[in-house]
XYZ file of C-alpha atoms in Angstrom:
532
model
C 91.952 22.972 -45.513
C 89.276 24.343 -43.192
C 86.623 22.443 -45.139
C 88.637 19.264 -44.811
C 88.924 19.813 -41.057
C 85.149 20.255 -40.770
C 84.645 17.048 -42.699
C 86.973 15.229 -40.333
C 84.994 16.530 -37.342
C 81.755 15.250 -38.837
C 83.318 11.865 -39.420
C 84.554 11.781 -35.849
C 81.075 12.629 -34.562
C 79.507 9.905 -36.685
C 81.959 7.325 -35.430
C 81.386 8.567 -31.867
C 77.736 7.560 -32.173
C 78.881 3.966 -32.040
C 81.223 4.507 -29.127
C 79.577 7.121 -26.907
C 76.439 5.282 -25.854
C 75.751 7.356 -22.717
C 75.864 10.628 -24.646
C 73.655 9.098 -27.325
C 71.066 8.062 -24.733
C 71.068 11.572 -23.291
C 70.258 13.173 -26.656
C 68.590 10.537 -28.776
C 67.349 12.817 -31.568
C 70.798 14.228 -32.222
C 72.319 10.768 -31.987
C 69.870 9.315 -34.503
C 70.578 12.129 -36.950
C 74.258 11.225 -36.786
C 73.402 7.545 -37.048
C 71.396 8.145 -40.204
C 74.344 10.062 -41.664
C 76.565 7.134 -40.767
C 74.258 4.803 -42.681
C 74.507 7.138 -45.645
C 78.281 6.592 -45.555
C 77.619 2.970 -46.446
C 76.636 4.172 -49.908
C 79.987 5.912 -50.233
C 81.726 2.720 -49.191
C 79.856 0.749 -51.847
C 80.450 3.289 -54.599
C 84.015 4.476 -53.873
C 85.837 2.211 -51.454
C 84.815 -1.321 -52.388
C 85.855 -1.002 -56.073
C 89.409 -0.251 -54.928
C 89.850 -3.712 -53.379
C 89.666 -7.227 -54.736
C 86.126 -8.711 -54.572
C 87.325 -11.768 -52.663
C 88.199 -9.499 -49.779
C 84.431 -8.921 -49.267
C 85.227 -5.507 -47.863
C 81.641 -4.287 -47.897
C 80.468 -7.296 -45.881
C 83.204 -6.554 -43.376
C 82.058 -2.950 -42.962
C 78.427 -3.993 -42.585
C 79.219 -6.623 -39.958
C 81.401 -4.206 -37.985
C 78.839 -1.430 -38.032
C 76.078 -3.843 -37.075
C 78.079 -5.357 -34.221
C 78.860 -1.920 -32.813
C 75.165 -0.993 -32.987
C 74.188 -4.174 -31.212
C 76.709 -3.587 -28.429
C 75.588 0.013 -27.972
C 71.925 -0.947 -27.637
C 72.715 -3.823 -25.318
C 74.954 -1.842 -22.984
C 72.941 1.373 -22.746
C 69.320 0.236 -23.151
C 68.421 1.147 -19.582
C 69.815 4.669 -20.053
C 67.119 5.686 -22.538
C 63.912 7.327 -21.365
C 60.544 6.307 -22.811
C 60.683 8.859 -25.627
C 64.237 7.830 -26.464
C 63.268 4.177 -26.625
C 60.346 4.950 -28.932
C 62.569 6.964 -31.269
C 65.236 4.287 -31.221
C 62.789 1.460 -32.003
C 61.229 3.474 -34.794
C 64.658 4.257 -36.275
C 65.804 0.629 -36.190
C 62.580 -0.658 -37.727
C 62.264 2.033 -40.390
C 65.551 3.813 -41.227
C 68.026 1.038 -40.475
C 65.958 -1.663 -42.162
C 65.288 0.558 -45.167
C 69.008 1.239 -45.649
C 69.891 -2.451 -45.449
C 67.254 -3.285 -48.018
C 68.347 -0.450 -50.291
C 71.935 -1.698 -50.233
C 70.815 -5.243 -50.935
C 72.053 -6.561 -47.587
C 70.555 -9.809 -46.354
C 69.097 -8.881 -42.948
C 68.908 -12.524 -41.948
C 72.697 -12.773 -42.251
C 73.199 -10.047 -39.622
C 73.135 -11.908 -36.349
C 72.248 -11.212 -33.648
C 69.607 -8.833 -34.971
C 69.093 -5.397 -33.475
C 65.577 -6.538 -32.503
C 67.195 -8.916 -30.011
C 68.994 -5.945 -28.490
C 65.815 -3.889 -28.365
C 63.545 -6.598 -26.956
C 64.860 -6.292 -23.342
C 63.963 -2.592 -23.456
C 60.243 -3.353 -23.883
C 59.647 -4.151 -20.186
C 61.718 -1.094 -19.209
C 59.521 1.107 -21.345
C 56.324 -0.479 -20.002
C 57.422 -0.132 -16.374
C 58.117 3.569 -16.873
C 54.844 3.955 -18.768
C 52.942 2.373 -15.885
C 54.509 4.761 -13.349
C 53.679 7.742 -15.524
C 50.093 6.657 -16.142
C 49.415 6.126 -12.434
C 50.620 9.676 -11.803
C 48.505 10.997 -14.684
C 45.457 9.180 -13.329
C 45.903 10.642 -9.859
C 46.303 14.134 -11.304
C 43.252 13.792 -13.563
C 40.999 12.586 -10.737
C 42.237 15.213 -8.294
C 41.864 18.027 -10.840
C 38.288 16.943 -11.549
C 37.477 17.097 -7.847
C 39.269 20.409 -7.351
C 37.409 22.172 -10.159
C 33.945 20.707 -9.412
C 31.240 21.872 -9.424
C 32.217 25.032 -11.321
C 33.736 23.065 -14.212
C 31.038 20.404 -14.445
C 29.887 20.456 -18.051
C 26.786 19.107 -19.720
C 26.975 16.638 -22.594
C 23.582 15.938 -24.113
C 22.154 17.515 -20.963
C 24.101 15.193 -18.614
C 26.536 16.271 -15.898
C 30.106 15.242 -16.781
C 33.699 16.227 -16.057
C 36.565 16.275 -18.555
C 38.794 13.793 -16.686
C 37.715 10.620 -18.513
C 38.214 12.263 -21.913
C 41.736 13.285 -20.915
C 42.390 9.783 -19.566
C 41.417 8.012 -22.782
C 43.209 10.625 -24.882
C 46.367 9.609 -23.014
C 45.741 5.917 -23.713
C 45.054 6.496 -27.398
C 48.208 8.567 -27.696
C 50.290 5.783 -26.144
C 48.765 3.283 -28.555
C 49.634 5.480 -31.544
C 53.227 5.926 -30.334
C 53.640 2.192 -29.826
C 52.235 1.404 -33.256
C 54.720 3.749 -34.938
C 57.548 1.468 -33.822
C 56.068 -1.297 -36.055
C 56.982 -3.979 -33.486
C 53.950 -6.196 -32.859
C 55.368 -7.680 -29.655
C 56.012 -4.215 -28.297
C 52.499 -3.098 -29.208
C 51.044 -6.093 -27.328
C 53.054 -5.242 -24.221
C 51.901 -1.629 -24.363
C 48.324 -2.816 -24.812
C 48.701 -4.846 -21.612
C 49.844 -1.655 -19.852
C 46.815 0.202 -21.190
C 44.644 -2.470 -19.604
C 46.523 -2.006 -16.330
C 46.001 1.754 -16.666
C 42.241 1.260 -16.964
C 42.231 -0.937 -13.860
C 44.257 1.691 -11.975
C 41.902 4.490 -13.021
C 38.958 2.462 -11.760
C 40.784 1.651 -8.505
C 41.638 5.290 -7.811
C 38.061 6.362 -8.524
C 36.667 3.701 -6.176
C 39.091 4.827 -3.465
C 37.901 8.399 -3.919
C 34.302 7.261 -3.369
C 34.817 4.666 -0.643
C 37.779 5.998 1.334
C 38.084 9.742 0.849
C 34.524 10.935 1.512
C 34.037 12.481 4.960
C 30.455 12.399 6.204
C 29.822 15.226 8.641
C 26.625 15.694 10.581
C 24.091 17.951 8.817
C 23.937 20.813 8.113
C 27.708 20.692 7.564
C 28.928 19.872 4.057
C 30.058 16.466 2.893
C 33.787 16.630 2.178
C 36.056 14.658 -0.137
C 39.788 15.115 0.334
C 38.982 18.252 2.285
C 36.854 19.779 -0.482
C 33.052 20.103 -0.575
C 31.423 17.167 -2.337
C 28.410 18.272 -4.353
C 25.534 16.201 -5.662
C 26.435 17.443 -9.149
C 29.932 15.964 -8.909
C 28.580 12.633 -7.632
C 26.154 12.534 -10.584
C 29.027 13.375 -12.954
C 30.977 10.411 -11.562
C 28.120 8.116 -12.547
C 27.859 9.562 -16.060
C 31.639 9.623 -16.488
C 32.034 5.925 -15.788
C 29.059 5.066 -17.946
C 30.704 6.931 -20.837
C 34.047 5.292 -20.033
C 32.460 1.965 -20.932
C 31.956 3.307 -24.462
C 35.497 4.743 -24.566
C 36.964 1.392 -23.499
C 34.981 -0.419 -26.182
C 36.239 2.037 -28.832
C 39.827 1.574 -27.637
C 39.441 -2.208 -27.870
C 38.304 -1.869 -31.502
C 41.432 0.166 -32.295
C 43.683 -2.387 -30.646
C 42.058 -5.279 -32.495
C 42.697 -3.467 -35.771
C 46.410 -3.155 -34.932
C 47.352 -6.611 -33.636
C 47.582 -9.944 -35.372
C 44.344 -11.866 -35.789
C 45.450 -14.596 -33.405
C 45.342 -12.037 -30.557
C 41.867 -10.673 -31.341
C 39.856 -12.923 -29.002
C 42.160 -12.307 -26.024
C 42.122 -8.534 -26.548
C 38.341 -8.396 -26.894
C 37.795 -10.521 -23.797
C 40.207 -8.495 -21.682
C 38.811 -5.116 -22.697
C 35.241 -6.301 -22.257
C 36.039 -7.261 -18.655
C 37.678 -3.899 -18.042
C 34.790 -2.044 -19.671
C 32.376 -3.785 -17.299
C 34.564 -2.531 -14.472
C 33.466 1.011 -15.340
C 29.835 -0.023 -14.902
C 30.725 -1.369 -11.457
C 32.342 1.954 -10.521
C 29.300 3.801 -11.889
C 27.042 1.724 -9.629
C 29.237 2.582 -6.639
C 29.060 6.267 -7.582
C 25.288 5.894 -7.823
C 25.273 4.769 -4.198
C 27.213 7.939 -3.372
C 24.453 10.005 -5.022
C 21.888 8.177 -2.874
C 24.012 8.705 0.254
C 23.931 12.460 -0.347
C 20.173 12.378 -0.907
C 19.487 10.362 2.231
C 21.285 12.901 4.400
C 18.082 14.917 3.969
C 15.824 11.892 4.430
C 17.249 9.811 7.283
C 16.006 12.093 10.108
C 12.437 11.693 8.832
C 12.388 7.946 9.435
C 12.872 8.507 13.173
C 9.407 10.117 13.261
C 7.717 6.926 12.076
C 5.364 5.069 14.448
C 5.285 7.946 16.941
C 2.189 9.394 18.557
C 1.700 12.062 15.870
C 2.185 9.493 13.113
C -0.460 7.246 14.727
C -2.840 10.180 15.072
C -2.433 11.034 11.377
C -0.833 14.409 12.144
C 2.655 13.549 10.823
C 2.665 12.383 7.195
C 6.264 11.143 7.263
C 6.246 9.123 4.064
C 4.381 11.883 2.263
C 7.283 14.198 3.123
C 9.796 11.566 2.006
C 7.943 11.052 -1.278
C 7.826 14.820 -1.887
C 11.592 15.045 -1.318
C 12.202 12.271 -3.852
C 9.935 14.006 -6.366
C 11.888 17.205 -5.895
C 15.236 15.476 -6.447
C 14.162 13.502 -9.509
C 11.796 15.944 -11.204
C 13.858 19.068 -10.689
C 17.282 17.638 -11.550
C 18.165 13.958 -11.627
C 15.775 12.859 -14.357
C 17.494 15.201 -16.816
C 21.176 15.317 -15.766
C 21.707 11.620 -14.934
C 22.103 9.013 -17.689
C 18.673 7.457 -18.205
C 19.435 3.838 -17.319
C 21.189 4.935 -14.139
C 18.345 7.285 -13.241
C 16.089 4.228 -13.177
C 18.667 2.276 -11.150
C 18.863 5.163 -8.677
C 15.079 5.146 -8.243
C 15.132 1.401 -7.606
C 17.945 1.833 -5.090
C 16.150 4.672 -3.291
C 12.939 2.652 -3.073
C 14.681 -0.371 -1.609
C 16.730 1.777 0.766
C 13.579 3.561 1.964
C 11.815 0.264 2.644
C 14.897 -0.993 4.493
C 14.895 2.122 6.658
C 11.153 1.687 7.279
C 11.548 -1.947 8.362
C 14.583 -1.119 10.492
C 12.700 1.642 12.316
C 9.745 -0.666 13.004
C 11.755 -3.677 14.134
C 14.683 -2.234 16.094
C 13.021 0.463 18.245
C 10.176 0.205 20.719
C 6.897 1.882 19.795
C 3.360 2.014 21.140
C 1.739 0.098 18.308
C -1.995 -0.174 17.881
C -3.930 -2.893 16.136
C -6.471 -0.296 15.054
C -4.209 2.594 13.932
C -0.826 1.142 12.955
C -1.834 -1.116 9.995
C -3.917 1.471 8.085
C -1.202 4.083 8.517
C 1.375 1.607 7.176
C -0.876 0.959 4.191
C -1.048 4.710 3.591
C 2.757 4.883 3.716
C 3.048 2.109 1.136
C 0.544 3.941 -1.067
C 2.547 7.188 -0.850
C 5.703 5.362 -1.953
C 3.841 3.638 -4.779
C 2.605 6.942 -6.159
C 6.090 8.432 -5.887
C 7.935 5.618 -7.672
C 5.234 4.440 -10.109
C 6.807 6.453 -12.974
C 10.330 5.330 -12.211
C 10.188 1.663 -11.150
C 8.556 -1.230 -12.982
C 5.194 -2.154 -11.468
C 6.134 -5.748 -10.735
C 9.286 -4.725 -8.892
C 7.472 -1.898 -7.105
C 4.780 -4.259 -5.822
C 7.320 -6.844 -4.686
C 9.417 -4.259 -2.815
C 6.465 -2.652 -1.019
C 4.790 -5.972 -0.139
C 6.794 -6.300 3.090
C 5.094 -3.188 4.512
C 1.661 -4.669 3.753
C 2.654 -8.027 5.221
C 3.989 -6.460 8.424
C 0.816 -4.384 8.694
C -1.230 -7.587 8.470
C 0.928 -9.249 11.098
C 0.469 -6.339 13.517
C -3.243 -6.060 12.800
C -4.093 -9.764 13.251
C -7.544 -9.692 14.846
C -6.962 -12.931 16.744
C -3.947 -15.017 17.811
C -5.168 -17.796 15.539
C -4.702 -15.528 12.475
C -1.021 -14.855 13.171
C 0.348 -18.054 11.525
C -1.291 -17.094 8.222
C 0.269 -13.617 8.161
C 3.633 -14.941 9.300
C 3.664 -17.607 6.576
C 3.053 -14.911 3.956
C 5.863 -12.750 5.357
C 8.261 -15.675 5.657
C 7.728 -16.701 2.040
C 9.255 -13.505 0.705
C 11.598 -12.805 3.627
C 13.078 -15.978 5.120
C 15.513 -13.870 7.146
C 12.755 -12.561 9.453
C 13.397 -13.896 12.945
C 11.092 -15.208 15.628
C 12.520 -12.636 18.058
C 11.364 -9.806 15.797
C 7.826 -11.200 15.643
C 7.691 -11.650 19.402
C 9.007 -8.122 19.952
C 6.318 -6.628 17.693
C 3.510 -8.344 19.557
C 4.812 -7.141 22.917
C 4.369 -3.600 21.531
C 0.794 -4.025 20.224
C -1.466 -2.635 22.938
C -4.513 -4.765 22.110
C -2.679 -8.061 21.759
C -3.252 -10.265 24.859
C 0.112 -10.911 26.562
C -1.020 -14.336 27.726
C -1.438 -15.391 24.072
C 2.096 -14.435 23.012
C 3.848 -17.689 24.119
C 1.349 -19.836 22.243
C 1.576 -17.635 19.139
C 5.379 -17.714 19.162
C 5.346 -21.519 19.457
C 3.177 -21.681 16.342
C 5.449 -19.209 14.552
C 8.502 -21.229 15.525
C 7.007 -24.436 14.104
C 6.305 -22.697 10.783
C 9.788 -21.210 10.697
C 11.478 -24.563 11.377
C 9.452 -26.376 8.728
C 10.195 -23.753 6.094
C 13.861 -23.690 7.005
C 14.077 -27.450 6.550
C 12.733 -27.040 3.007
C 14.935 -24.108 1.953
C 18.087 -23.919 4.070
C 19.957 -21.820 1.518
C 17.357 -19.035 1.587
C 17.411 -18.923 5.370
C 21.201 -18.554 5.431
C 21.324 -15.469 3.199
C 22.702 -12.347 4.842
C 21.437 -9.680 2.423
C 17.708 -9.659 3.183
C 15.627 -6.859 4.678
C 15.741 -8.349 8.159
C 19.365 -9.491 8.109
C 21.255 -8.136 11.094
C 18.213 -6.490 12.675
C 18.114 -6.907 16.446
C 14.775 -6.243 18.159
C 14.778 -3.740 21.030
C 15.139 -5.107 24.546
C 11.965 -5.575 26.545
C 11.283 -2.643 28.893
C 12.717 -3.099 32.351
C 10.814 -2.278 35.517
C 12.523 0.128 37.853
C 12.881 -0.832 41.528
C 9.783 1.092 42.684
C 7.609 -0.447 39.971
C 8.986 -3.920 40.680
C 8.173 -3.641 44.414
C 4.674 -2.400 43.626
C 4.164 -5.309 41.237
C 5.196 -7.823 43.926
C 2.798 -6.261 46.431
C -0.008 -6.221 43.873
C 0.640 -9.889 43.127
C 0.409 -10.749 46.818
C -2.848 -8.829 47.235
C -4.264 -10.488 44.106
C -3.447 -13.895 45.570
C -5.327 -12.891 48.760
C -8.406 -11.891 46.761
C -8.297 -15.177 44.895
C -8.104 -17.083 48.165
C -11.067 -15.175 49.609
C -13.191 -15.800 46.555
C -12.417 -19.470 46.615
C -13.125 -19.631 50.345
C -9.588 -20.676 51.078
C -9.052 -17.638 53.379
C -11.194 -15.724 55.883
C -11.989 -12.036 55.391
C -13.982 -9.384 53.566
C -13.780 -9.926 49.789
C -15.019 -6.440 48.870
C -12.459 -4.776 51.111
C -9.636 -6.841 49.620
C -10.665 -5.958 46.050
C -10.857 -2.252 46.928
C -7.326 -2.412 48.266
C -5.902 -3.639 44.923
C -3.727 -0.976 43.176
């Protein structure tokens, strides 16, 4: 009797699977075990119950339809009560166990309408929404953990600085793809794949925010901080390498997805993942700028020494110091720990940034320039940069980038006002964003250049500028050139004492002129001696 009672309890529990949907959702594994046992009962019905009734009663069909209807109602009513794991287990059970049992019993699945797939389909977006929330949290944790453990946990892969975050990130994505594939629902797999693409975009977004929003630049010698933690050059380099490697990971993931989905989806999947893979290269380039920003904290103060008295006298080799600092960075570390293609990109960026700083210092601050000393010193500076970057930047690009220094040196060193248009034309050809105000400002700072000749020279420069602008308006409207946004320094103002003295001197000069011309009476020699 006890055994019979236990059997009754089991039967009650099996039947309860179809009525207690909330409890089933709370413990899916246990519920599915009972559900599988309930399916096994169908064999008993076929073997022992059906033979006891007339065939025209179609008793087995009745049982099948009732069981199926109850399953459909349960899934429809309680779909939103299942968590992501529960939904995966439920989809896998329906596709594998339930379908297998129907086929084994010879039941026509097409006759069971509506199908359980129709009940499951509304759960796909629920699963994907929860997956998206989870992945965004995982991404934030991965990125923050990488930052928290750097630089002590920065590893080297093939000699390159890396962190383990990207590997963990793509491990998560691959795991989600495997779980989705086990359900055997192609539509579900495609929706999960779309979420994996969104996860990649979110990982890139959070990394960009870390670089662009969370870095705190404090005045040297204080440390650079990121989210309140010290930001090391090693970590910035690892960010570059990480995102470069992520491109490869994304490409590998795309190949796995293509192998799983129907052929008609291949082109769309490949195109989408290729776009997202390129996004990692964009983040790597932004991280490369962060590396340069850290480097230039050491270099920026040096540019303020350019064009000073010691620089003109040859006693302050500013660009030699800058070149030596670059050599130290690249030779001692960056050439070996930064991915090779990005090491070259960093050198190109540093060269261009150095030239920009050089041009900005020359054109936006007042200096005592000399036709005799300034141009040769500028040529020496260009030579120092050429020697520094010759091994790292292609010769053609190196020459083109440094040419502006040579052209500005020629402009400053023009031995006669009549030579200025030639030098300006050469400068304007490569840099249409150079302004007439900048040229005028430079000549007001050149000691040997006759002030009376400046208006005539500027008129000639203006004519050249207008003619060239008429030919190439698009080039003149660009806002990314070397001279874009540069405002020349204001002309020096005379203080009140100097202004009064100048007025008096002008009056005395007029008197001398009148005496010489015989327009006034008096002693010419005495008047000249009185001039300040």
